[in-house]
C-alpha positions as protocol buffer text, in pm:
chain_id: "A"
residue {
  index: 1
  type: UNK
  ca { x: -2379 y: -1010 z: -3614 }
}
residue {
  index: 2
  type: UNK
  ca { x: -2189 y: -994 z: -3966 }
}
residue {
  index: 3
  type: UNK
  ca { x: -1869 y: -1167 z: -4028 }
}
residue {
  index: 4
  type: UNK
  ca { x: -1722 y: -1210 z: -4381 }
}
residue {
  index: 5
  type: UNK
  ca { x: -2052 y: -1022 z: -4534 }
}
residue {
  index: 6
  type: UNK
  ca { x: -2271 y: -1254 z: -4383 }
}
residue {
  index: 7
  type: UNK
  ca { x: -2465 y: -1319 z: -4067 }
}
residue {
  index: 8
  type: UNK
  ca { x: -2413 y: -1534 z: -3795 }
}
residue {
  index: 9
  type: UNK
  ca { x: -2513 y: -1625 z: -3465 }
}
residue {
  index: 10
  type: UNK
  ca { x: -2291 y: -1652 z: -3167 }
}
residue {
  index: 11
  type: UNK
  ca { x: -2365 y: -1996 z: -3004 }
}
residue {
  index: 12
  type: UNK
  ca { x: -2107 y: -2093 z: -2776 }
}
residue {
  index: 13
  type: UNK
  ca { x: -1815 y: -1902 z: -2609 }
}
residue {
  index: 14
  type: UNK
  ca { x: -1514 y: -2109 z: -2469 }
}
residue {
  index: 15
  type: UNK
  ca { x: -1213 y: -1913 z: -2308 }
}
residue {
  index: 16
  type: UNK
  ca { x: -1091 y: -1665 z: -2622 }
}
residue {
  index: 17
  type: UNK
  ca { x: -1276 y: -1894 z: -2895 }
}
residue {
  index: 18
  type: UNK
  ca { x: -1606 y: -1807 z: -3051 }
}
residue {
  index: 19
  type: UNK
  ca { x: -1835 y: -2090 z: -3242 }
}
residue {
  index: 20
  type: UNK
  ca { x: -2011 y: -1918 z: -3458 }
}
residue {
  index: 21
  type: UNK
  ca { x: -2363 y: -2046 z: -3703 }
}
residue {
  index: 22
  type: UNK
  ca { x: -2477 y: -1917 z: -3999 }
}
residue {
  index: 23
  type: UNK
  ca { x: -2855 y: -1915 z: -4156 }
}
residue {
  index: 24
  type: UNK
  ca { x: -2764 y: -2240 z: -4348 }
}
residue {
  index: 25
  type: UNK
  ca { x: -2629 y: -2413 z: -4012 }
}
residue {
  index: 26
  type: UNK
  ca { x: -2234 y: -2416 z: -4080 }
}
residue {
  index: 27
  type: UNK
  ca { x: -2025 y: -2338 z: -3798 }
}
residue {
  index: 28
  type: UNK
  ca { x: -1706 y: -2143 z: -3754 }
}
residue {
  index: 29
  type: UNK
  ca { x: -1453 y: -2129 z: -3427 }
}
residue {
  index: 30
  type: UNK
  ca { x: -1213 y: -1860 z: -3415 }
}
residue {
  index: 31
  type: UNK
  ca { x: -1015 y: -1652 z: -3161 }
}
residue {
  index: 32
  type: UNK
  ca { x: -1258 y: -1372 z: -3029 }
}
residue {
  index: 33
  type: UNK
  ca { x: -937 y: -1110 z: -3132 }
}
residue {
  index: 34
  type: UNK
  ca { x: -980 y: -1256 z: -3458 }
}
residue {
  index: 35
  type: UNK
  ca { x: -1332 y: -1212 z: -3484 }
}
residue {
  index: 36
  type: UNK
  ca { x: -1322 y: -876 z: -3344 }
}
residue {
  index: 37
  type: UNK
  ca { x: -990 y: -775 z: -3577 }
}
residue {
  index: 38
  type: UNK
  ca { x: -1191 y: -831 z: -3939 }
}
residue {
  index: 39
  type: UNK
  ca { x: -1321 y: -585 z: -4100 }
}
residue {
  index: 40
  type: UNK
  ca { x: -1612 y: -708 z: -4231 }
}
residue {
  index: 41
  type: UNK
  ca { x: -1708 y: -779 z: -3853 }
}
residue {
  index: 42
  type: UNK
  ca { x: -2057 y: -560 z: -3711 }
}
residue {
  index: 43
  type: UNK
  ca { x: -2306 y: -606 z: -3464 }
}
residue {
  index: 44
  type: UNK
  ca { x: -2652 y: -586 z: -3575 }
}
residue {
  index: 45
  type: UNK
  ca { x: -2795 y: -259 z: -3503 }
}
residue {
  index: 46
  type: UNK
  ca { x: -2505 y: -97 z: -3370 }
}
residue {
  index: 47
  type: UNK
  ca { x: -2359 y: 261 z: -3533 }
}
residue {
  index: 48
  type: UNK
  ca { x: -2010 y: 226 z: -3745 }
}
residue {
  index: 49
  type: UNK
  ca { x: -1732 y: 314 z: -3601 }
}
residue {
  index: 50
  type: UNK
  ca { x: -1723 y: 737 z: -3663 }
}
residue {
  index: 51
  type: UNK
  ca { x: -1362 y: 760 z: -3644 }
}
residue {
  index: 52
  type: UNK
  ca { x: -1093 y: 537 z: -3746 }
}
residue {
  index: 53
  type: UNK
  ca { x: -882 y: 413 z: -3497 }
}
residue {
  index: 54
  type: UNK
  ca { x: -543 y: 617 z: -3628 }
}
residue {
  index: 55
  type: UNK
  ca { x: -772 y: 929 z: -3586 }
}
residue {
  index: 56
  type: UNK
  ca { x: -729 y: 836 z: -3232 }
}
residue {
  index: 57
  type: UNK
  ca { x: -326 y: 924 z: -3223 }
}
residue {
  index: 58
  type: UNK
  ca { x: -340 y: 1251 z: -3408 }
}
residue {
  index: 59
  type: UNK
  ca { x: -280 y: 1457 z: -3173 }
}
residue {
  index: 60
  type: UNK
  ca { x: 55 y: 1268 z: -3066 }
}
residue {
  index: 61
  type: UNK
  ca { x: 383 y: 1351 z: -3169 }
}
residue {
  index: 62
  type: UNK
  ca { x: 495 y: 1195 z: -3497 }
}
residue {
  index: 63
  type: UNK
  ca { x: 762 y: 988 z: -3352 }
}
residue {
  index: 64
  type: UNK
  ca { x: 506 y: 839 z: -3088 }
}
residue {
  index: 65
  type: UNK
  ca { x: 238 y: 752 z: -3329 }
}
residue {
  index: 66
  type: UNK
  ca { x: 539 y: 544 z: -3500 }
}
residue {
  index: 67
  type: UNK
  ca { x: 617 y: 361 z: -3230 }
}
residue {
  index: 68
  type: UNK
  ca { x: 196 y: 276 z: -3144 }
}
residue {
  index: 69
  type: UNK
  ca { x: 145 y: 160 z: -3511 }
}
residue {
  index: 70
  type: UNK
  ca { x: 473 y: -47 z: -3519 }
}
residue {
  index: 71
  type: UNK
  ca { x: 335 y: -226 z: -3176 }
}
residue {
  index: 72
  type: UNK
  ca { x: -15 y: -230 z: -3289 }
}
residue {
  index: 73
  type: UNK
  ca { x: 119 y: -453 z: -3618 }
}
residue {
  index: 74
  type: UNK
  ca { x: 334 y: -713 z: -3390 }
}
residue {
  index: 75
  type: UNK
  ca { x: -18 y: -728 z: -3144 }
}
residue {
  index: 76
  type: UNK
  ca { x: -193 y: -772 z: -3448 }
}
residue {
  index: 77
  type: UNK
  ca { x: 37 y: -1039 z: -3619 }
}
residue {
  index: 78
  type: UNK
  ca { x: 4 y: -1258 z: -3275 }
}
residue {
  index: 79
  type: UNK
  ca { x: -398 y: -1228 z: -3274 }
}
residue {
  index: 80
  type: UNK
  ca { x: -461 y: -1270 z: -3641 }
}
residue {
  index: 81
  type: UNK
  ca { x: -115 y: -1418 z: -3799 }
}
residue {
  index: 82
  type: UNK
  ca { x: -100 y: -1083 z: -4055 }
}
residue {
  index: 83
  type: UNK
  ca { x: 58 y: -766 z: -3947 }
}
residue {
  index: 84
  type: UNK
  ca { x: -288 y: -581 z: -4131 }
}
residue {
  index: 85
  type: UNK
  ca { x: -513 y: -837 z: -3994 }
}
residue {
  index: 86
  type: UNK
  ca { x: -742 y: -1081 z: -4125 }
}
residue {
  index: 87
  type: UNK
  ca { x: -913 y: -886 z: -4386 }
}
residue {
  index: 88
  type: UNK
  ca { x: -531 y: -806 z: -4547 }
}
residue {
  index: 89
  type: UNK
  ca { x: -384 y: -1022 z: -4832 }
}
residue {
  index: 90
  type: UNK
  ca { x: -128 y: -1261 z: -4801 }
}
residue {
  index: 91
  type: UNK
  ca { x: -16 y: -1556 z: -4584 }
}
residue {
  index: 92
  type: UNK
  ca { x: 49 y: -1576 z: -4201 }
}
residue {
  index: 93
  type: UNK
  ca { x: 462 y: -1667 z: -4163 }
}
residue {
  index: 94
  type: UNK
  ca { x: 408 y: -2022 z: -4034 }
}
residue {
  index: 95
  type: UNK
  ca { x: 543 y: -1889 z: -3666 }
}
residue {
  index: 96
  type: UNK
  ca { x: 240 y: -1696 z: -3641 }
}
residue {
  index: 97
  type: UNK
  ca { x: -4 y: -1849 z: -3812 }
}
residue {
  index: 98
  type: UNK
  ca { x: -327 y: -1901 z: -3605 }
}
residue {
  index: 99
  type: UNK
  ca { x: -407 y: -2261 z: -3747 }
}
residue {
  index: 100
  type: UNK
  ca { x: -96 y: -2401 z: -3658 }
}
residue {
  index: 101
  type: UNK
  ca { x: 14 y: -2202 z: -3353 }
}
residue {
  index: 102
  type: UNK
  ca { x: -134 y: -2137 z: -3037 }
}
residue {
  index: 103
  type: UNK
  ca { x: -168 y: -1805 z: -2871 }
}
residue {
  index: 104
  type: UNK
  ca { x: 137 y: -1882 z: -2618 }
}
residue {
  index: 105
  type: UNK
  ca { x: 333 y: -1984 z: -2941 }
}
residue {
  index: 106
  type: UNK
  ca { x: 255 y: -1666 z: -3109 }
}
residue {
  index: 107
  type: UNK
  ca { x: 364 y: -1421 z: -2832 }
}
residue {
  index: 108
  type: UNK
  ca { x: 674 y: -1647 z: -2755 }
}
residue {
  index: 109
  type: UNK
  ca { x: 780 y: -1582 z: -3124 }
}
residue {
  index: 110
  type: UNK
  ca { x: 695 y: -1248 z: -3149 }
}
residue {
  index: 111
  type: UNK
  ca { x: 923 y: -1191 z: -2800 }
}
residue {
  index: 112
  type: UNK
  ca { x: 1221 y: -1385 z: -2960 }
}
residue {
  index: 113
  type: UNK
  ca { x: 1172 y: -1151 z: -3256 }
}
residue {
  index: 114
  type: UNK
  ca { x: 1186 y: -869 z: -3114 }
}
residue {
  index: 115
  type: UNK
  ca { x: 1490 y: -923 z: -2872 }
}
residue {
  index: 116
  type: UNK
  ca { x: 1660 y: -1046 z: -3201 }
}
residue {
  index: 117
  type: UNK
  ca { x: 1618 y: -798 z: -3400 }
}
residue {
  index: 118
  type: UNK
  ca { x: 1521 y: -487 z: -3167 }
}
residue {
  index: 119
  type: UNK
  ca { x: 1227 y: -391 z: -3043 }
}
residue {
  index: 120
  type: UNK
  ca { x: 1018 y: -89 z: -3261 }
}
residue {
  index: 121
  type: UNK
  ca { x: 1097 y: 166 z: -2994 }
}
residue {
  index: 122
  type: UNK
  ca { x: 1447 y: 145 z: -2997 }
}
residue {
  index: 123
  type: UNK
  ca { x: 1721 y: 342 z: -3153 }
}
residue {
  index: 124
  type: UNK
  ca { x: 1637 y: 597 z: -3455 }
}
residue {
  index: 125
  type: UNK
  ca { x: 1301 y: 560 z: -3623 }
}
residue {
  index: 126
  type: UNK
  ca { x: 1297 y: 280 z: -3877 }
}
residue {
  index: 127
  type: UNK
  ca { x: 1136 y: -85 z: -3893 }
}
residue {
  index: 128
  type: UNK
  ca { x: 1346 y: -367 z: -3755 }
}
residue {
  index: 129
  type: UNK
  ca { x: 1109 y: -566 z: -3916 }
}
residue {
  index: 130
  type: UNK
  ca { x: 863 y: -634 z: -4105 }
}
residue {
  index: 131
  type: UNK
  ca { x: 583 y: -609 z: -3897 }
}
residue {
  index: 132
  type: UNK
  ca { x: 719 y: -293 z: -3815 }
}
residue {
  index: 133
  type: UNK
  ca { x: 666 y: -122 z: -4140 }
}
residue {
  index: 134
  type: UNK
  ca { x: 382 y: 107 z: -4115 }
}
residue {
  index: 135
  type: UNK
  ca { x: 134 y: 85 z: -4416 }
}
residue {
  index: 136
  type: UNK
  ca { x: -126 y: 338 z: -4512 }
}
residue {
  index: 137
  type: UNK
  ca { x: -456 y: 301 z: -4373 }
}
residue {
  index: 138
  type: UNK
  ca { x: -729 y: 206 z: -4676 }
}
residue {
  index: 139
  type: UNK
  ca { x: -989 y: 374 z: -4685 }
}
């Protein structure tokens, strides 16, 4: 497999972590959803994806698709700590960052979030927060 442009070996699996090897013998653990969530992550020998994953939605009403994305950003922000994912810029807020929070942490966060500030199917369209703000998909 390829993760972060280079390849690795999957050598042991322990509940949702991976430990990971590389050619030169360094190891890497990480959350399997984190794994899975890069970018840069393939299996060797398997096809590329052929259609993104928004492609997916298009046929859903607008509002709808809003409301998938917005979750899909908070499910993403409790896996990988960014509301993008790994392969995005920036920092995780410490609340749901991966290194310093467990999984249980994350998703208890994310739940106190969202009953603060409103959760992203309620009311009119429009972000309650940050997470919530769709971006455009890179290509």
């Amino acid at each position: 497999m390829t993760f972060q442009s280079r390849p690795w070996q999957v050598v042991a699996l322990m509940g949702a972590s991976v430990t990971l090897v590389d050619e030169q013998g360094q190891t890497a653990s990480m959350l399997a959803s984190f794994l899975f969530a890069d970018l840069t992550f393939t299996v060797a020998g398997s096809p590329a994806a052929a259609v993104p994953p928004w492609g997916l939605l298009e046929t859903v009403p607008e509002r709808e698709r809003e409301r998938a994305l917005a979750w899909q950003r908070h499910i993403r922000e409790i896996e990988t700590g960014l509301p993008d994912g790994p392969a995005s810029s920036g920092m995780p807020r410490p609340e749901y960052d991966p290194q310093r929070t467990s999984m249980a942490e994350r998703e208890q966060a994310k739940a106190e979030e969202l009953a603060r500030l409103g959760s992203p199917d309620e009311g009119e369209p429009g972000p309650p927060c940050a997470a919530c703000a769709p971006t455009a998909p890179t290509v």
